[in-house]
CSV table of C-alpha atoms in Angstrom, one decimal:
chain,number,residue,atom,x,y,z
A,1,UNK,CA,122.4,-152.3,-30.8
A,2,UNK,CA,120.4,-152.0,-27.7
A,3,UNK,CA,123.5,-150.2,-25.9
A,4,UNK,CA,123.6,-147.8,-28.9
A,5,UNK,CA,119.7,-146.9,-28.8
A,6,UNK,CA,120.1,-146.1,-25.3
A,7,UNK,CA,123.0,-144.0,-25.9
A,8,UNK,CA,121.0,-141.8,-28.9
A,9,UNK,CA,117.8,-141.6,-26.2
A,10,UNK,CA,120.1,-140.5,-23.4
A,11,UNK,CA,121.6,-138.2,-25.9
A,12,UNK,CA,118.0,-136.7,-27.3
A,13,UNK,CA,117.2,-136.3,-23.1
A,14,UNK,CA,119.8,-133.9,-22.5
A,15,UNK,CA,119.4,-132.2,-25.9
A,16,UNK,CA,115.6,-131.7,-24.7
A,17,UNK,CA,116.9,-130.2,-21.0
A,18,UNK,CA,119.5,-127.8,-22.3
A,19,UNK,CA,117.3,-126.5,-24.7
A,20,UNK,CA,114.2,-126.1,-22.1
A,21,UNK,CA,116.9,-124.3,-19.9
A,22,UNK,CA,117.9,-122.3,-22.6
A,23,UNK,CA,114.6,-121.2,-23.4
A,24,UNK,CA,114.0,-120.4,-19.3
A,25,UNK,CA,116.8,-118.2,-19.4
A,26,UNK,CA,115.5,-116.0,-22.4
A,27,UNK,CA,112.3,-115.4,-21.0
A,28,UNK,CA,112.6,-112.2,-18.7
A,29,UNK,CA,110.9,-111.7,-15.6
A,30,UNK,CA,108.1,-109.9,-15.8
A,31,UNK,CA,108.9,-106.4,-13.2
A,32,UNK,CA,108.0,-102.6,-13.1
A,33,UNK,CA,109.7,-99.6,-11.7
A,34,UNK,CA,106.7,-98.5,-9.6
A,35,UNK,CA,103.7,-100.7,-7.4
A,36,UNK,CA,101.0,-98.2,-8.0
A,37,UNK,CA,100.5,-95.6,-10.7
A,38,UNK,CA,98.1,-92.3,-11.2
A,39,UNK,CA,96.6,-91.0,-14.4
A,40,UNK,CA,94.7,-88.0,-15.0
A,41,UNK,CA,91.4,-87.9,-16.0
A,42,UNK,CA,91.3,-88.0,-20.1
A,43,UNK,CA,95.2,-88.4,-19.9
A,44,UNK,CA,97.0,-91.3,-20.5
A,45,UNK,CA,99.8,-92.9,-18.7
A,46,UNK,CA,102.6,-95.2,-20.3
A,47,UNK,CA,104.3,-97.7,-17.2
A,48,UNK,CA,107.9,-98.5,-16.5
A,49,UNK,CA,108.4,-101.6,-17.6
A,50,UNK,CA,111.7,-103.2,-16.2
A,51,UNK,CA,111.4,-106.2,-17.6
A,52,UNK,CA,108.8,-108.4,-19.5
A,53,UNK,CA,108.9,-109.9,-22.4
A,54,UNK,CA,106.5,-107.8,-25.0
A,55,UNK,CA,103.3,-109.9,-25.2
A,56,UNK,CA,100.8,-108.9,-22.2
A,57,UNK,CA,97.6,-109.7,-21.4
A,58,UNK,CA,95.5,-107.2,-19.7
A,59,UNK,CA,92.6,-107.0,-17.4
A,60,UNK,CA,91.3,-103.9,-16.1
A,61,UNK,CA,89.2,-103.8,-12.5
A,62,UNK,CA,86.8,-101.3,-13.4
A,63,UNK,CA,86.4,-100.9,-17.0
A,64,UNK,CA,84.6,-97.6,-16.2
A,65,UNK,CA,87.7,-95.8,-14.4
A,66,UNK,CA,90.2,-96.9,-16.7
A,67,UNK,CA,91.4,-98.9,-19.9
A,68,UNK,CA,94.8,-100.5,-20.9
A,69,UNK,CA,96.5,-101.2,-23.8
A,70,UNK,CA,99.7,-101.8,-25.7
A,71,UNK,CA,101.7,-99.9,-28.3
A,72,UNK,CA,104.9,-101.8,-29.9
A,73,UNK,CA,107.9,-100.0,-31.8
A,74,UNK,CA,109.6,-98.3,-29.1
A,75,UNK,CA,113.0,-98.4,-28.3
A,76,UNK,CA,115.2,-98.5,-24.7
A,77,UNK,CA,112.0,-100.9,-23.4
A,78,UNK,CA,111.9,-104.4,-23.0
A,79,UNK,CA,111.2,-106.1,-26.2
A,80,UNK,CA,109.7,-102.6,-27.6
A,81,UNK,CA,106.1,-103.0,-26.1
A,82,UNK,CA,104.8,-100.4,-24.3
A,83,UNK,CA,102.1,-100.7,-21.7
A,84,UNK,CA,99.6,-97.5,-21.4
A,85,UNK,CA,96.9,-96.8,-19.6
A,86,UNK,CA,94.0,-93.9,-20.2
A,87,UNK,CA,91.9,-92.8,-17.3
A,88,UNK,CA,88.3,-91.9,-17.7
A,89,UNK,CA,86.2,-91.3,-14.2
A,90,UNK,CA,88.2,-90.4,-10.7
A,91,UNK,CA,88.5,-93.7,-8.6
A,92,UNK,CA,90.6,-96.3,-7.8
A,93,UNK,CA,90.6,-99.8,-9.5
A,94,UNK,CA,93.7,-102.2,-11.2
A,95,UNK,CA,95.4,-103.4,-14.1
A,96,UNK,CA,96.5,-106.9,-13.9
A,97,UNK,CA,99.6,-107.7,-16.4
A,98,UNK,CA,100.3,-111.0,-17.7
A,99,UNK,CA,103.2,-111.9,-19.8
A,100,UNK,CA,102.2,-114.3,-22.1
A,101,UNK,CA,105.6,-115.4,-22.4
A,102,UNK,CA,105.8,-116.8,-18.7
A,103,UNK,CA,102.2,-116.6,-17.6
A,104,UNK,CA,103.8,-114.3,-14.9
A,105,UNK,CA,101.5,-111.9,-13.3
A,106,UNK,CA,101.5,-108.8,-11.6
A,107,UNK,CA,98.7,-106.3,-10.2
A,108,UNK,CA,99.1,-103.1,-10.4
A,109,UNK,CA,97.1,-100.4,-8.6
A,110,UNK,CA,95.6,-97.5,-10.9
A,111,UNK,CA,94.2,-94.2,-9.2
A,112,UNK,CA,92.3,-91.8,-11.9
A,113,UNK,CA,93.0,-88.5,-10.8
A,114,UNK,CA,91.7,-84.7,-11.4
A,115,UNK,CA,93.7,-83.7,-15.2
A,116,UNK,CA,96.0,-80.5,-14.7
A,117,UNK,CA,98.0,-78.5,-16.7
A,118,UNK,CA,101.7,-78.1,-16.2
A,119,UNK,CA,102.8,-74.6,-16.6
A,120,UNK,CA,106.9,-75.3,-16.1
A,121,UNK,CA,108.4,-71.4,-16.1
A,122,UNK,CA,111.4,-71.1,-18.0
A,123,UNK,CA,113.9,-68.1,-16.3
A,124,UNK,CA,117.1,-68.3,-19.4
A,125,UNK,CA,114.7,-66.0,-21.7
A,126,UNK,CA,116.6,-63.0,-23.1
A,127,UNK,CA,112.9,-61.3,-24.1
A,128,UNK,CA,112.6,-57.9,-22.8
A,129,UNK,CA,111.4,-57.3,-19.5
A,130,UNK,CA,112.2,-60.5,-18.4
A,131,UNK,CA,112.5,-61.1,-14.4
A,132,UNK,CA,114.2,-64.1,-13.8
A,133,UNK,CA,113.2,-63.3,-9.8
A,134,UNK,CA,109.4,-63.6,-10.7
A,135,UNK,CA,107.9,-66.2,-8.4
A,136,UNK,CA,111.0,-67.1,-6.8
A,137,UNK,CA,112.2,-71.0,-6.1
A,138,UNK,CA,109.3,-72.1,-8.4
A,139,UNK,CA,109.8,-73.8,-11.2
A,140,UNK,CA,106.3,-75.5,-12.3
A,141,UNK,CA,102.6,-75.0,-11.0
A,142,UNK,CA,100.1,-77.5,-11.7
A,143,UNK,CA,96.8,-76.5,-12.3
A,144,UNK,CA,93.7,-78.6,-11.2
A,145,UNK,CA,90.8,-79.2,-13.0
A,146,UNK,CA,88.0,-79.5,-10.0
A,147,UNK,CA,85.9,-77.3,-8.3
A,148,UNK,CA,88.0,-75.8,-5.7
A,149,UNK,CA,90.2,-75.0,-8.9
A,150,UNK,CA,93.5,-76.0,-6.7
A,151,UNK,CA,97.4,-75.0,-7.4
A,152,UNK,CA,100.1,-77.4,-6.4
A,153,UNK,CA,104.0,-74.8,-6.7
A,154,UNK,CA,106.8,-77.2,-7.0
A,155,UNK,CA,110.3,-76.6,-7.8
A,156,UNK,CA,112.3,-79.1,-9.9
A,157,UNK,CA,114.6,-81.6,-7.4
A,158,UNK,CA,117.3,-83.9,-8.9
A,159,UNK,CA,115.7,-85.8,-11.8
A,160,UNK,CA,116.5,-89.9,-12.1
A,161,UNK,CA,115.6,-92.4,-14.2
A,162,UNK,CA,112.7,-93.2,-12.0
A,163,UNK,CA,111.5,-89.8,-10.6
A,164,UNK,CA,111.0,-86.7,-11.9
A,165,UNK,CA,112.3,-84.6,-9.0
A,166,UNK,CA,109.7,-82.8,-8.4
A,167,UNK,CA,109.2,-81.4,-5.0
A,168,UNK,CA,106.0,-79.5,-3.0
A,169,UNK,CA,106.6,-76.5,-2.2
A,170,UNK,CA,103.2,-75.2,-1.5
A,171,UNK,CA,99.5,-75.8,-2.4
A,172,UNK,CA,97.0,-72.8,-3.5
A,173,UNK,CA,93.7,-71.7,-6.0
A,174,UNK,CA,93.8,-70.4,-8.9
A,175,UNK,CA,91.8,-68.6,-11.5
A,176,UNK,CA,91.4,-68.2,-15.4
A,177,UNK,CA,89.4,-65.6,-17.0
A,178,UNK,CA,89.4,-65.1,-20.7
A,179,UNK,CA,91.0,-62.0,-22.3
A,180,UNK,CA,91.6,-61.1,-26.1
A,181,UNK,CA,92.7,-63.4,-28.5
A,182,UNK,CA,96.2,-63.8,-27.3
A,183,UNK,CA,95.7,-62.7,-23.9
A,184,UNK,CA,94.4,-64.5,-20.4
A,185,UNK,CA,94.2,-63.7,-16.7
A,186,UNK,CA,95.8,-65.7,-14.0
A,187,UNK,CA,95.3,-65.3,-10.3
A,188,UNK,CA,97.3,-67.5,-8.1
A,189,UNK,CA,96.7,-67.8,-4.0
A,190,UNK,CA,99.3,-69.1,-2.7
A,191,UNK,CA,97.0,-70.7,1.2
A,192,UNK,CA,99.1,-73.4,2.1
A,193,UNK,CA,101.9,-71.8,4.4
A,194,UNK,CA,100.6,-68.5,4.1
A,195,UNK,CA,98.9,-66.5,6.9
A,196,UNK,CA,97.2,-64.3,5.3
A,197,UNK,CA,97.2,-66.0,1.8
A,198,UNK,CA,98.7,-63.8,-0.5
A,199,UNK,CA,97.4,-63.0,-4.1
A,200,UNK,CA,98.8,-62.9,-7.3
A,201,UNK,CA,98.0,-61.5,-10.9
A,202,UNK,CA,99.1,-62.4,-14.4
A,203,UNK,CA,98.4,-61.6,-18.0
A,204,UNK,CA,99.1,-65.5,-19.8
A,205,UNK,CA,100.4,-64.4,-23.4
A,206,UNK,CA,99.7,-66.5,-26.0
A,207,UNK,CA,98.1,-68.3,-28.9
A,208,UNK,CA,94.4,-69.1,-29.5
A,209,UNK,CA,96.2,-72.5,-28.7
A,210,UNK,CA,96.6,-72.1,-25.5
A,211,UNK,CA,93.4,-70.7,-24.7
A,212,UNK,CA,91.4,-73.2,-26.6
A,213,UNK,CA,94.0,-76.2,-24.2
A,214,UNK,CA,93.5,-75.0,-20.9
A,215,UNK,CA,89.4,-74.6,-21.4
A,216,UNK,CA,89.6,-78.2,-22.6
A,217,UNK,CA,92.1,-79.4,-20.3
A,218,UNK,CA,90.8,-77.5,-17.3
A,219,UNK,CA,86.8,-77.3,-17.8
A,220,UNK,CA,86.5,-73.7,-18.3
A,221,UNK,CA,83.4,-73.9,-20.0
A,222,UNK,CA,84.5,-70.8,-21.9
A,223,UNK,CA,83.1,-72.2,-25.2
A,224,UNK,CA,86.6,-72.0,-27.2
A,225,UNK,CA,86.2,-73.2,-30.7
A,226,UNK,CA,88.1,-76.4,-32.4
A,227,UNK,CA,91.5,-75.3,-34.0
A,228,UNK,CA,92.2,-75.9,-37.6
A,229,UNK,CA,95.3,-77.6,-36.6
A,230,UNK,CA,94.4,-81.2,-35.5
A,231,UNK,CA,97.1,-82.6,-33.5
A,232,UNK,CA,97.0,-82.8,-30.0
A,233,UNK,CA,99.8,-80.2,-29.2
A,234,UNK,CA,101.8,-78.4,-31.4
A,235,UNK,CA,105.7,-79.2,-32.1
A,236,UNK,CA,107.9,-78.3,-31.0
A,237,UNK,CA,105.6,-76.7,-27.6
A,238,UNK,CA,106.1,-73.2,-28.1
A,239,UNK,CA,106.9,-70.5,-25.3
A,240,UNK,CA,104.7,-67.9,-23.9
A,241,UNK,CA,105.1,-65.0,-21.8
A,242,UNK,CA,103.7,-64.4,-17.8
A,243,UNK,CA,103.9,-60.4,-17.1
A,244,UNK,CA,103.1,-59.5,-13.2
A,245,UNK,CA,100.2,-57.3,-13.4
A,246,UNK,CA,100.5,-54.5,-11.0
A,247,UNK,CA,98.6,-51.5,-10.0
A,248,UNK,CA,98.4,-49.0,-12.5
A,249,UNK,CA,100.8,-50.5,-15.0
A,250,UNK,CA,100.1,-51.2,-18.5
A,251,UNK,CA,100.1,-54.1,-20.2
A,252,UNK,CA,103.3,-54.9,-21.5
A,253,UNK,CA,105.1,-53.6,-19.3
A,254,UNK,CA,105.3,-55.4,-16.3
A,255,UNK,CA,108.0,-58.0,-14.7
A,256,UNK,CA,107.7,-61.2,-17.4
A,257,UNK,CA,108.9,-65.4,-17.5
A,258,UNK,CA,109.0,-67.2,-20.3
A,259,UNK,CA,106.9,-70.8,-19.8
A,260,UNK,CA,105.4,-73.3,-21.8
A,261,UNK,CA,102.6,-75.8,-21.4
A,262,UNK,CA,104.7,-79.0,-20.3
A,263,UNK,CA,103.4,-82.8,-20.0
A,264,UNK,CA,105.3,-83.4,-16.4
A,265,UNK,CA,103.3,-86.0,-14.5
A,266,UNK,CA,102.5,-84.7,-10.5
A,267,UNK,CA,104.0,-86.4,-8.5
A,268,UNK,CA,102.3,-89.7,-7.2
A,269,UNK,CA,100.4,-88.9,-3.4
A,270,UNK,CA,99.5,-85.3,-4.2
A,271,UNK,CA,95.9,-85.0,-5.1
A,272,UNK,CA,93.3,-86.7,-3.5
């Protein structure tokens, strides 16, 4: 009987290890795509999660540059938890993941930028006067909100999984003066490269939409009042119209490109 008894407790032993293995090998490693992430100002960021396991802990640095938090139900992540975070001041602090699964940890470095707005110009429009040559080799200008009202003029690289292709082609101002209803101003300066900068004029064609965005988004202070529609963007994100203004011309006439107001992230390293 004695042999038997140690037989069943060997037995029960390697049960108990195969099973802890087992359980090691389902619990994922907890890894992201990138080391350091940026968020604008009153944005919000989701993170590439590689790998994790879906219940996280988080612990932001500075709890009055930025906050964290998780959203569950998506799919093509691991274990359909999302991690997000929303920046609130400019500055530099962390988030600091742990997956409760592992007690793995990882700490991430979180910039809070300036926001922007993407406008991303779209050159297969069949609308009359359309120029498909308008501002030439650019493909989406970011518009800062700070004082020196910067311009960053990329044009769209190869896209991957991990990068959105983006690529500088120049820095310059811009400004934004209001207009009718469904008409704005745009002056771009394109400074970077050029000697003597060079100037540029636009009537922006739109919705009360996108005049009531960009003075939120932006800072304009131009007073625009709350639309009736309450979501944060309308859908699907319509297309407006930029028409070259030139001297003497009328509106309506000029050289035109479709674009639309787009949520592409700048590239991580552009703004201070």
């Amino acid at each position: 009987m004695k042999i038997r008894t140690l037989s069943y407790s060997s037995i029960l032993f390697c049960i108990l290890l195969l099973w802890s293995a087992c359980k090691e090998d389902a619990d994922a490693p907890l890894r992201f795509y990138d080391s350091k992430y940026e968020v604008p100002m009153g944005g919000r960021r989701y993170l590439g999660i590689e790998s994790g396991n879906g219940d996280y802990s988080l612990e932001i640095g500075n709890a009055h540059i930025a906050s964290a938090g998780t959203e569950t139900g998506w799919s093509g992540v691991p274990a359909g938890c999302q991690i997000y975070v929303t920046g609130i001041l400019t500055g530099s602090t962390y988030l600091k993941v742990t997956d409760n699964a592992t007690q793995e940890t990882c700490t991430l470095p979180i910039k809070v930028v300036d926001n922007y707005e993407d406008i991303n110009l779209i050159r297969n429009s069949i609308r009359p006067n359309i120029d498909k040559n308008l501002l030439p080799g650019i493909d989406d200008i970011f518009l800062i909100s700070n004082a020196a009202r910067d311009a960053y003029f990329f044009k769209q690289g190869k896209q991957t999984a991990f990068s959105s292709g983006l690529e500088l082609i120049t820095k310059g101002s811009y400004a934004l003066e209001q207009g009718t209803e469904d008409r704005l101003t745009l002056s771009l300066t394109f400074s970077l490269d050029a000697a003597p900068p060079s100037e540029h004029k636009f009537i922006l064609w739109g919705t009360p939409y996108l005049s009531h965005r960009l003075d939120k988004n932006l800072q304009l202070n131009w007073g625009t009042p709350p639309l009736e529609d309450t979501r944060t963007s309308p859908e699907p994100p319509p297309s407006y119209t930029l028409e070259e203004i030139t001297e003497g011309g009328e509106p309506g006439t000029g050289r035109q490109i479709g674009f639309m107001l787009n949520y592409k992230e700048i590239p991580t390293g552009i703004l201070p």
